[in-house]
Each structure stands twice: as structure tokens, then as C-alpha cells.
Amino acid sequence: MDWKIVRWDFVKGVANNDFTRVVALIPVAGYLILFNDEIVRMASFNALAGVGEDDRSPFILDGLTKLRLVFLGSLLVLISFSIYRVFRPEVLEISKNDLEFSEIVRQRYSVYELAKLEENVHSESWKERTEAFWLVLGQNRSKKSLVSGYRPDSRMAMFSKHGDYIGFLAREWWFGMMHTYRPARISSAVCGVVGYLLLAFPTLDIAQAVLRHLFTG
């Protein structure tokens, strides 16, 4: 498997969360902020740190630089979110991990859907991901189809006889979906992480100035 930090299940936490949706709105108004001279003039942030205009600024970054970092950071977060929404596997909308998806398959999937899933995993182009599925008592698993039984009674018998197989099959397929569109996964993760770092610099700068004012008077 790829490292967890570049799989879709990790990328989702970076690119698609409540904070991301809020931050992604900043670039829309960012142009109005950055190119408004009056707002830029007022963005010294000195009032927050309790210093006057003639006092030495306690900030490491000037106000315009902080605005630019917020704008660029939020723009990268927006790009990360957009890449995720375009290329993400649909299965992430219904399950956050392989065990949850396996349970959904057991409860909801029809035999036809299971057959398509099995056909996909047994195809020549499929890359094996989970040892628990492909190794049985130290031997490589045969790619013989075990999904059958369209009538309710035979379907129940199939699940009773091959329940473990179906569970591991579902988990194998889920992990396969987490490895789709590798360039998109990496791009989304990198843009998101760099965007958060750029957003953090102005926040840390303001925080250290405010704390210095509180503790030094």
C-alpha cells in the first residue's frame, strides 16, 4: 500500500472538513481585501497587541504580509478541496474505513453488486493490497468466483458459507479505491498541508504579539 498520508482516506481529512469549507471562501473576498488600500492601511494589527502607531511593532510580519499569507494559504486550501471533490472515490461518502464498508456490503449490497466487486478485484489489472485477503493459511488465494445465489435463500446460504471471504473482499476493494488517481491524491494533500502552514504563520505571529503584551504589560 501507499503511505497513509497519500491515500484518499487521509486526504479527505485534510481537504474536506468543516474548516476547509470556511477557509475556501476567503479567496472569493481576498481580491477585495488585498487590493483595497484602506483595508491594507488598517491591517497593521498593532491595536491587538496594545501598541500605538509610534511604538515599535511587536510583530515579526507586517500586516500586508499576513494578509498575503492568509490569501495564498486559503487559495491552496481551495485548490486542495477542489481536487478532492473531483477525483475522490464515491465510496468515501458512505464509509470512512474498510471495516465500515465491509459491514455495509454485508447488509445492503445485492448479489449483482457483489459480483461486479469480485470481478474487479480478480481482474488482471488489480493490485493486491491486503494480505488477509490474498493469503489463506500461507497459500495464495485462488481467483475462483464464490459469489452466487440470486434467490434470497441461496444468497443467505452464500453469506453463511463465505461470509469471511465477502468481508475481506470488500475490504480489499475499499483499499484499492483509496489508491486511485495517485497524482491527484498527492496534489490535494500537498496543497492542503502547505495551505494550512501558510494560514498558521499569521496566526502564530498575532498570538505571540498578544501574549507578549499580556505578560509584559
Short mmCIF file of C-alpha atoms in Angstrom, two decimals:
data_model
loop_
_atom_site.label_atom_id
_atom_site.label_comp_id
_atom_site.label_asym_id
_atom_site.label_seq_id
_atom_site.Cartn_x
_atom_site.Cartn_y
_atom_site.Cartn_z
CA MET A 1 0.00 0.00 0.00
CA ASP A 2 0.94 3.64 -0.37
CA TRP A 3 1.73 5.56 2.78
CA LYS A 4 -1.43 6.51 4.64
CA ILE A 5 -0.72 10.24 4.26
CA VAL A 6 -1.21 9.99 0.47
CA ARG A 7 -4.26 7.69 0.46
CA TRP A 8 -7.72 9.12 -0.10
CA ASP A 9 -8.92 8.29 3.41
CA PHE A 10 -6.20 10.56 4.85
CA VAL A 11 -6.53 13.21 2.14
CA LYS A 12 -10.22 13.52 2.98
CA GLY A 13 -9.34 14.71 6.48
CA VAL A 14 -7.05 17.39 5.03
CA ALA A 15 -9.08 18.51 2.02
CA ASN A 16 -12.70 18.00 3.04
CA ASN A 17 -13.66 19.15 6.52
CA ASP A 18 -15.75 21.92 8.08
CA PHE A 19 -12.74 24.23 8.47
CA THR A 20 -11.76 23.72 4.82
CA ARG A 21 -15.20 24.77 3.59
CA VAL A 22 -14.99 28.03 5.55
CA VAL A 23 -11.40 28.84 4.59
CA ALA A 24 -12.12 28.08 0.93
CA LEU A 25 -14.42 31.12 0.85
CA ILE A 26 -11.59 33.52 1.67
CA PRO A 27 -10.11 33.74 -1.87
CA VAL A 28 -13.51 34.90 -3.15
CA ALA A 29 -13.26 38.01 -0.97
CA GLY A 30 -9.45 38.03 -0.93
CA TYR A 31 -9.06 40.18 -4.01
CA LEU A 32 -11.30 42.85 -2.50
CA ILE A 33 -9.17 42.83 0.67
CA LEU A 34 -5.70 42.78 -0.87
CA PHE A 35 -6.43 45.47 -3.42
CA ASN A 36 -8.28 47.82 -1.11
CA ASP A 37 -5.75 50.43 0.08
CA GLU A 38 -7.86 51.47 3.06
CA ILE A 39 -8.11 47.93 4.41
CA VAL A 40 -4.39 47.34 3.88
CA ARG A 41 -3.59 50.58 5.74
CA MET A 42 -5.70 49.46 8.71
CA ALA A 43 -4.20 45.97 8.77
CA SER A 44 -1.19 46.73 10.97
CA PHE A 45 -2.76 44.69 13.81
CA ASN A 46 -0.98 46.93 16.34
CA ALA A 47 -4.22 47.59 18.21
CA LEU A 48 -4.48 43.90 19.01
CA ALA A 49 -1.08 43.98 20.69
CA GLY A 50 -1.85 47.17 22.60
CA VAL A 51 0.75 49.40 20.92
CA GLY A 52 0.36 52.79 19.30
CA GLU A 53 1.34 53.87 15.82
CA ASP A 54 4.58 55.41 17.06
CA ASP A 55 5.64 52.37 19.11
CA ARG A 56 7.84 49.61 17.79
CA SER A 57 5.72 46.88 16.26
CA PRO A 58 5.78 43.60 18.20
CA PHE A 59 5.00 41.60 15.09
CA ILE A 60 7.52 39.67 13.07
CA LEU A 61 5.44 40.01 9.89
CA ASP A 62 3.88 43.25 8.71
CA GLY A 63 0.15 43.49 8.16
CA LEU A 64 0.27 43.24 4.37
CA THR A 65 2.43 40.12 4.51
CA LYS A 66 -0.01 38.48 6.90
CA LEU A 67 -2.91 39.26 4.55
CA ARG A 68 -1.00 37.81 1.61
CA LEU A 69 -0.19 34.63 3.53
CA VAL A 70 -3.85 34.23 4.51
CA PHE A 71 -4.90 34.74 0.91
CA LEU A 72 -2.35 32.32 -0.56
CA GLY A 73 -2.98 29.75 2.17
CA SER A 74 -6.73 29.81 1.69
CA LEU A 75 -6.27 29.64 -2.09
CA LEU A 76 -4.21 26.44 -1.70
CA VAL A 77 -6.83 25.01 0.64
CA LEU A 78 -9.48 25.78 -2.00
CA ILE A 79 -7.38 24.01 -4.66
CA SER A 80 -6.94 21.01 -2.35
CA PHE A 81 -10.69 20.86 -1.73
CA SER A 82 -11.47 21.15 -5.44
CA ILE A 83 -9.06 18.35 -6.43
CA TYR A 84 -10.54 16.12 -3.75
CA ARG A 85 -14.13 16.74 -4.86
CA VAL A 86 -13.30 15.95 -8.49
CA PHE A 87 -11.19 12.80 -8.06
CA ARG A 88 -12.32 11.27 -4.74
CA PRO A 89 -13.74 7.71 -4.75
CA GLU A 90 -17.50 7.76 -4.18
CA VAL A 91 -17.19 5.03 -1.54
CA LEU A 92 -15.72 7.59 0.89
CA GLU A 93 -19.13 9.26 1.00
CA ILE A 94 -20.67 6.18 2.66
CA SER A 95 -17.80 4.70 4.68
CA LYS A 96 -14.77 6.17 6.42
CA ASN A 97 -12.78 2.92 6.67
CA ASP A 98 -12.59 -0.63 5.33
CA LEU A 99 -14.41 -2.25 8.26
CA GLU A 100 -17.36 0.10 7.95
CA PHE A 101 -17.59 -0.57 4.22
CA SER A 102 -17.40 -4.32 4.80
CA GLU A 103 -20.40 -4.10 7.12
CA ILE A 104 -22.33 -2.04 4.57
CA VAL A 105 -21.62 -4.65 1.90
CA ARG A 106 -22.94 -7.42 4.13
CA GLN A 107 -26.15 -5.56 4.88
CA ARG A 108 -27.01 -3.73 1.67
CA TYR A 109 -25.17 -5.00 -1.40
CA SER A 110 -27.06 -7.09 -3.90
CA VAL A 111 -25.51 -10.21 -5.41
CA TYR A 112 -25.09 -8.33 -8.69
CA GLU A 113 -23.11 -5.58 -6.93
CA LEU A 114 -21.02 -8.18 -5.10
CA ALA A 115 -20.29 -9.97 -8.38
CA LYS A 116 -19.07 -6.74 -10.00
CA LEU A 117 -16.91 -6.01 -6.97
CA GLU A 118 -15.42 -9.52 -7.06
CA GLU A 119 -14.83 -9.28 -10.82
CA ASN A 120 -12.97 -6.02 -10.29
CA VAL A 121 -10.72 -7.42 -7.54
CA HIS A 122 -9.98 -10.60 -9.55
CA SER A 123 -9.10 -8.71 -12.75
CA GLU A 124 -5.56 -8.78 -14.14
CA SER A 125 -5.13 -5.02 -13.64
CA TRP A 126 -5.91 -5.18 -9.91
CA LYS A 127 -3.01 -4.61 -7.50
CA GLU A 128 -3.14 -6.73 -4.35
CA ARG A 129 -3.39 -4.65 -1.18
CA THR A 130 -4.34 -6.75 1.87
CA GLU A 131 -2.51 -9.87 2.90
CA ALA A 132 -5.55 -11.01 4.91
CA PHE A 133 -7.48 -11.49 1.67
CA TRP A 134 -4.80 -12.86 -0.66
CA LEU A 135 -3.10 -15.32 1.70
CA VAL A 136 -5.07 -18.28 3.09
CA LEU A 137 -3.11 -20.48 5.51
CA GLY A 138 0.11 -19.37 3.86
CA GLN A 139 -1.13 -20.12 0.33
CA ASN A 140 -2.08 -17.62 -2.38
CA ARG A 141 -5.82 -17.34 -2.78
CA SER A 142 -7.33 -18.70 -5.97
CA LYS A 143 -9.22 -16.18 -8.11
CA LYS A 144 -12.19 -18.50 -8.38
CA SER A 145 -15.54 -16.73 -8.11
CA LEU A 146 -17.51 -17.56 -4.96
CA VAL A 147 -20.34 -15.01 -5.28
CA SER A 148 -23.57 -16.67 -6.38
CA GLY A 149 -27.19 -17.19 -5.41
CA TYR A 150 -29.66 -14.59 -6.61
CA ARG A 151 -32.63 -16.06 -4.73
CA PRO A 152 -32.97 -14.87 -1.10
CA ASP A 153 -32.48 -18.36 0.33
CA SER A 154 -29.36 -19.16 -1.72
CA ARG A 155 -27.98 -15.69 -1.07
CA MET A 156 -28.28 -16.27 2.67
CA ALA A 157 -26.56 -19.62 2.27
CA MET A 158 -23.72 -17.98 0.34
CA PHE A 159 -23.20 -15.39 3.09
CA SER A 160 -23.32 -18.12 5.72
CA LYS A 161 -20.71 -20.20 3.89
CA HIS A 162 -18.46 -17.44 2.52
CA GLY A 163 -19.09 -14.58 4.96
CA ASP A 164 -15.42 -14.09 5.83
CA TYR A 165 -14.46 -14.15 2.16
CA ILE A 166 -17.02 -11.48 1.30
CA GLY A 167 -15.91 -9.32 4.23
CA PHE A 168 -12.24 -9.45 3.24
CA LEU A 169 -13.17 -8.98 -0.43
CA ALA A 170 -14.99 -5.76 0.46
CA ARG A 171 -12.04 -4.51 2.50
CA GLU A 172 -9.61 -5.32 -0.32
CA TRP A 173 -11.77 -3.40 -2.81
CA TRP A 174 -12.07 -0.43 -0.41
CA PHE A 175 -8.31 -0.18 -0.04
CA GLY A 176 -7.97 -0.37 -3.81
CA MET A 177 -10.26 2.64 -4.16
CA MET A 178 -8.07 4.57 -1.71
CA HIS A 179 -5.20 4.22 -4.20
CA THR A 180 -6.91 5.64 -7.30
CA TYR A 181 -5.64 8.81 -9.07
CA ARG A 182 -2.28 8.97 -7.31
CA PRO A 183 -1.19 12.38 -8.74
CA ALA A 184 -4.49 13.89 -7.60
CA ARG A 185 -4.13 12.41 -4.11
CA ILE A 186 -0.62 13.78 -3.68
CA SER A 187 -1.52 17.19 -5.13
CA SER A 188 -4.55 17.55 -2.88
CA ALA A 189 -2.61 16.53 0.24
CA VAL A 190 0.37 18.82 -0.52
CA CYS A 191 -1.81 21.83 -1.35
CA GLY A 192 -3.84 21.31 1.80
CA VAL A 193 -0.86 20.93 4.15
CA VAL A 194 1.05 23.88 2.65
CA GLY A 195 -2.12 25.96 2.74
CA TYR A 196 -2.63 25.27 6.44
CA LEU A 197 1.01 26.15 7.16
CA LEU A 198 0.66 29.49 5.37
CA LEU A 199 -2.50 30.19 7.37
CA ALA A 200 -0.73 29.30 10.61
CA PHE A 201 2.13 31.82 10.25
CA PRO A 202 -0.03 34.97 10.61
CA THR A 203 -1.99 33.36 13.45
CA LEU A 204 1.19 32.48 15.37
CA ASP A 205 2.60 35.96 14.75
CA ILE A 206 -0.52 37.63 16.17
CA ALA A 207 -0.64 35.19 19.08
CA GLN A 208 2.96 35.81 20.15
CA ALA A 209 2.46 39.58 19.99
CA VAL A 210 -0.73 39.48 22.05
CA LEU A 211 0.84 37.15 24.64
CA ARG A 212 3.90 39.37 24.94
CA HIS A 213 1.63 42.34 25.60
CA LEU A 214 -0.35 40.43 28.25
CA PHE A 215 2.66 39.13 30.16
CA THR A 216 5.00 42.10 29.80
CA GLY A 217 2.42 44.81 30.33
#
